[in-house]
PDB file of C-alpha atoms in Angstrom:
ATOM      1  CA  MET A   1       0.000   0.002  -0.001  1.00 76.00           C
ATOM      2  CA  ASP A   2       1.531   3.318  -1.014  1.00 89.00           C
ATOM      3  CA  LYS A   3       1.598   6.549   0.966  1.00 92.00           C
ATOM      4  CA  VAL A   4      -1.196   8.214  -1.034  1.00 93.00           C
ATOM      5  CA  GLN A   5      -3.476   5.227  -0.494  1.00 93.00           C
ATOM      6  CA  GLN A   6      -2.701   5.272   3.242  1.00 94.00           C
ATOM      7  CA  GLU A   7      -3.548   8.987   3.363  1.00 96.00           C
ATOM      8  CA  HIS A   8      -6.868   8.370   1.626  1.00 96.00           C
ATOM      9  CA  ILE A   9      -7.724   5.568   4.031  1.00 97.00           C
ATOM     10  CA  ALA A  10      -6.870   7.798   6.995  1.00 97.00           C
ATOM     11  CA  GLY A  11      -8.980  10.569   5.455  1.00 97.00           C
ATOM     12  CA  TYR A  12     -12.001   8.295   5.077  1.00 98.00           C
ATOM     13  CA  LEU A  13     -11.660   7.154   8.694  1.00 97.00           C
ATOM     14  CA  ALA A  14     -11.361  10.748   9.905  1.00 97.00           C
ATOM     15  CA  LYS A  15     -14.547  11.606   7.993  1.00 98.00           C
ATOM     16  CA  ALA A  16     -16.293   8.601   9.531  1.00 98.00           C
ATOM     17  CA  ARG A  17     -15.359   9.696  13.043  1.00 98.00           C
ATOM     18  CA  ALA A  18     -16.434  13.294  12.300  1.00 98.00           C
ATOM     19  CA  LYS A  19     -19.840  12.129  11.038  1.00 99.00           C
ATOM     20  CA  LEU A  20     -20.325  10.127  14.243  1.00 98.00           C
ATOM     21  CA  ARG A  21     -19.525  13.195  16.355  1.00 99.00           C
ATOM     22  CA  VAL A  22     -22.072  15.264  14.426  1.00 99.00           C
ATOM     23  CA  ALA A  23     -24.678  12.498  14.745  1.00 99.00           C
ATOM     24  CA  ARG A  24     -24.226  12.467  18.531  1.00 98.00           C
ATOM     25  CA  GLU A  25     -24.833  16.228  18.628  1.00 98.00           C
ATOM     26  CA  LEU A  26     -27.942  15.884  16.460  1.00 98.00           C
ATOM     27  CA  VAL A  27     -29.396  13.362  18.939  1.00 98.00           C
ATOM     28  CA  LYS A  28     -29.517  16.177  21.509  1.00 98.00           C
ATOM     29  CA  GLN A  29     -31.594  18.218  19.061  1.00 98.00           C
ATOM     30  CA  HIS A  30     -33.970  15.312  18.272  1.00 97.00           C
ATOM     31  CA  GLU A  31     -33.123  15.543  14.558  1.00 97.00           C
ATOM     32  CA  TRP A  32     -33.732  11.866  13.843  1.00 98.00           C
ATOM     33  CA  ASP A  33     -33.548  12.051  10.039  1.00 97.00           C
ATOM     34  CA  ASP A  34     -30.199  13.813  10.250  1.00 98.00           C
ATOM     35  CA  VAL A  35     -28.852  11.434  12.906  1.00 98.00           C
ATOM     36  CA  VAL A  36     -29.552   8.552  10.533  1.00 98.00           C
ATOM     37  CA  SER A  37     -28.020  10.439   7.613  1.00 98.00           C
ATOM     38  CA  ARG A  38     -24.802  11.180   9.505  1.00 99.00           C
ATOM     39  CA  ALA A  39     -24.675   7.590  10.811  1.00 99.00           C
ATOM     40  CA  TYR A  40     -24.980   6.357   7.226  1.00 99.00           C
ATOM     41  CA  TYR A  41     -22.185   8.588   5.995  1.00 99.00           C
ATOM     42  CA  ALA A  42     -19.965   7.490   8.883  1.00 99.00           C
ATOM     43  CA  ALA A  43     -20.483   3.880   7.818  1.00 99.00           C
ATOM     44  CA  PHE A  44     -20.130   4.811   4.132  1.00 99.00           C
ATOM     45  CA  HIS A  45     -16.731   6.452   4.680  1.00 98.00           C
ATOM     46  CA  ALA A  46     -15.534   3.577   6.876  1.00 98.00           C
ATOM     47  CA  ALA A  47     -16.570   1.111   4.169  1.00 98.00           C
ATOM     48  CA  GLN A  48     -14.732   3.206   1.565  1.00 98.00           C
ATOM     49  CA  ALA A  49     -11.606   3.018   3.756  1.00 98.00           C
ATOM     50  CA  VAL A  50     -11.668  -0.746   4.110  1.00 98.00           C
ATOM     51  CA  LEU A  51     -12.472  -1.276   0.434  1.00 98.00           C
ATOM     52  CA  LEU A  52      -9.565   0.944  -0.559  1.00 98.00           C
ATOM     53  CA  ALA A  53      -7.291  -1.054   1.743  1.00 97.00           C
ATOM     54  CA  GLU A  54      -8.434  -4.143  -0.153  1.00 96.00           C
ATOM     55  CA  GLY A  55      -7.626  -2.481  -3.483  1.00 96.00           C
ATOM     56  CA  HIS A  56     -11.132  -1.362  -4.494  1.00 97.00           C
ATOM     57  CA  GLN A  57     -12.863   1.997  -4.912  1.00 95.00           C
ATOM     58  CA  ALA A  58     -16.646   2.381  -5.082  1.00 95.00           C
ATOM     59  CA  GLU A  59     -17.976   5.045  -7.433  1.00 95.00           C
ATOM     60  CA  THR A  60     -21.593   5.023  -6.208  1.00 96.00           C
ATOM     61  CA  HIS A  61     -23.534   4.174  -3.072  1.00 96.00           C
ATOM     62  CA  ARG A  62     -24.951   1.066  -4.738  1.00 97.00           C
ATOM     63  CA  GLY A  63     -21.456   0.174  -5.925  1.00 97.00           C
ATOM     64  CA  LEU A  64     -20.179   0.404  -2.372  1.00 97.00           C
ATOM     65  CA  LEU A  65     -22.827  -2.053  -1.179  1.00 98.00           C
ATOM     66  CA  THR A  66     -22.001  -4.457  -3.988  1.00 97.00           C
ATOM     67  CA  LEU A  67     -18.250  -4.253  -3.495  1.00 98.00           C
ATOM     68  CA  PHE A  68     -18.534  -4.586   0.275  1.00 98.00           C
ATOM     69  CA  SER A  69     -20.567  -7.752  -0.151  1.00 98.00           C
ATOM     70  CA  LEU A  70     -18.269  -9.266  -2.769  1.00 98.00           C
ATOM     71  CA  VAL A  71     -14.905  -8.242  -1.351  1.00 98.00           C
ATOM     72  CA  LEU A  72     -15.516  -8.400   2.387  1.00 98.00           C
ATOM     73  CA  VAL A  73     -18.638 -10.418   3.223  1.00 98.00           C
ATOM     74  CA  LYS A  74     -18.404 -13.264   0.712  1.00 98.00           C
ATOM     75  CA  THR A  75     -14.730 -13.728   1.579  1.00 97.00           C
ATOM     76  CA  GLY A  76     -15.562 -13.996   5.291  1.00 97.00           C
ATOM     77  CA  LYS A  77     -13.612 -10.902   6.304  1.00 97.00           C
ATOM     78  CA  PHE A  78     -16.795  -9.248   7.616  1.00 98.00           C
ATOM     79  CA  GLU A  79     -19.975 -10.874   8.877  1.00 98.00           C
ATOM     80  CA  LYS A  80     -23.017 -10.909   6.616  1.00 98.00           C
ATOM     81  CA  LYS A  81     -24.878  -8.695   9.090  1.00 98.00           C
ATOM     82  CA  TRP A  82     -22.618  -5.754   8.136  1.00 98.00           C
ATOM     83  CA  GLY A  83     -23.604  -5.953   4.493  1.00 97.00           C
ATOM     84  CA  LYS A  84     -27.268  -5.975   5.516  1.00 98.00           C
ATOM     85  CA  PHE A  85     -26.618  -3.127   7.950  1.00 98.00           C
ATOM     86  CA  LEU A  86     -25.166  -0.935   5.200  1.00 98.00           C
ATOM     87  CA  ALA A  87     -28.064  -1.675   2.834  1.00 98.00           C
ATOM     88  CA  ASN A  88     -30.729  -1.021   5.478  1.00 98.00           C
ATOM     89  CA  LEU A  89     -29.026   2.143   6.686  1.00 98.00           C
ATOM     90  CA  LYS A  90     -28.804   3.417   3.104  1.00 98.00           C
ATOM     91  CA  ASP A  91     -32.566   2.879   2.713  1.00 97.00           C
ATOM     92  CA  ASP A  92     -33.285   4.665   5.997  1.00 97.00           C
ATOM     93  CA  ARG A  93     -31.011   7.553   5.049  1.00 97.00           C
ATOM     94  CA  GLU A  94     -32.775   7.961   1.710  1.00 97.00           C
ATOM     95  CA  ALA A  95     -36.180   7.916   3.412  1.00 95.00           C
ATOM     96  CA  GLY A  96     -35.098  10.559   5.891  1.00 95.00           C
ATOM     97  CA  ASP A  97     -33.453  12.740   3.279  1.00 95.00           C
ATOM     98  CA  TYR A  98     -36.023  12.505   0.489  1.00 96.00           C
ATOM     99  CA  GLU A  99     -39.449  11.420   1.746  1.00 94.00           C
ATOM    100  CA  ALA A 100     -41.996  14.075   2.709  1.00 93.00           C
ATOM    101  CA  LEU A 101     -43.151  11.995   5.679  1.00 91.00           C
ATOM    102  CA  SER A 102     -40.327  10.190   7.406  1.00 86.00           C
ATOM    103  CA  TYR A 103     -40.808   7.126   9.598  1.00 87.00           C
ATOM    104  CA  LEU A 104     -37.489   7.667  11.361  1.00 95.00           C
ATOM    105  CA  ASP A 105     -37.848   8.079  15.097  1.00 97.00           C
ATOM    106  CA  GLU A 106     -35.669   8.189  18.197  1.00 97.00           C
ATOM    107  CA  GLN A 107     -35.406   4.406  18.412  1.00 98.00           C
ATOM    108  CA  THR A 108     -34.438   4.022  14.745  1.00 97.00           C
ATOM    109  CA  ALA A 109     -31.919   6.859  14.972  1.00 98.00           C
ATOM    110  CA  GLY A 110     -30.413   5.497  18.182  1.00 98.00           C
ATOM    111  CA  ARG A 111     -30.009   2.050  16.675  1.00 98.00           C
ATOM    112  CA  ALA A 112     -28.493   3.505  13.485  1.00 98.00           C
ATOM    113  CA  LEU A 113     -25.961   5.515  15.455  1.00 99.00           C
ATOM    114  CA  ALA A 114     -25.005   2.637  17.765  1.00 99.00           C
ATOM    115  CA  GLU A 115     -24.559   0.241  14.843  1.00 99.00           C
ATOM    116  CA  ALA A 116     -22.587   2.813  12.842  1.00 99.00           C
ATOM    117  CA  GLU A 117     -20.269   3.317  15.821  1.00 98.00           C
ATOM    118  CA  GLU A 118     -19.775  -0.439  16.080  1.00 98.00           C
ATOM    119  CA  PHE A 119     -19.166  -0.729  12.330  1.00 99.00           C
ATOM    120  CA  VAL A 120     -16.553   2.045  12.312  1.00 98.00           C
ATOM    121  CA  GLU A 121     -14.797   0.315  15.226  1.00 97.00           C
ATOM    122  CA  LYS A 122     -14.872  -3.013  13.344  1.00 98.00           C
ATOM    123  CA  VAL A 123     -13.325  -1.356  10.299  1.00 98.00           C
ATOM    124  CA  GLU A 124     -10.655   0.346  12.399  1.00 97.00           C
ATOM    125  CA  ASP A 125      -9.857  -2.961  14.127  1.00 97.00           C
ATOM    126  CA  PHE A 126      -9.685  -4.769  10.784  1.00 97.00           C
ATOM    127  CA  LEU A 127      -7.380  -2.149   9.305  1.00 96.00           C
ATOM    128  CA  GLY A 128      -5.228  -2.165  12.432  1.00 93.00           C
ATOM    129  CA  GLN A 129      -4.840  -5.920  12.171  1.00 66.00           C
ATOM    130  CA  ARG A 130      -4.050  -5.726   8.460  1.00 59.00           C
ATOM    131  CA  SER A 131      -1.141  -3.350   8.969  1.00 52.00           C
ATOM    132  CA  LYS A 132       0.619  -5.579  11.522  1.00 47.00           C
TER     133      LYS A 132
END
């Protein structure tokens, strides 16, 4: 892995952590749609980081889901639940961002944030193990 690739991976992880911080602040304001959106983007950036470490770059959100499944889930590097998590969180984010009447509530937002935090930690652990 070259220096530029390492910098991009670090940048994606920094973005993931920043999105989680913003999501935690939005919880205090009861902005459930935006909590879910920030949780999604935290997971999205973490997934981009791990895919890049594996030599892949997603060009679209759908592409990220596909690559994550093929490169990381089907190979057993990540549990199947994380592929489903990303797909479900993407759907929730789109509902919150684009639907006139959102079904996202405190419970959904709290779960999204907690799972995104766990996912980012899993990615960081995986990348830490890879570099040893």
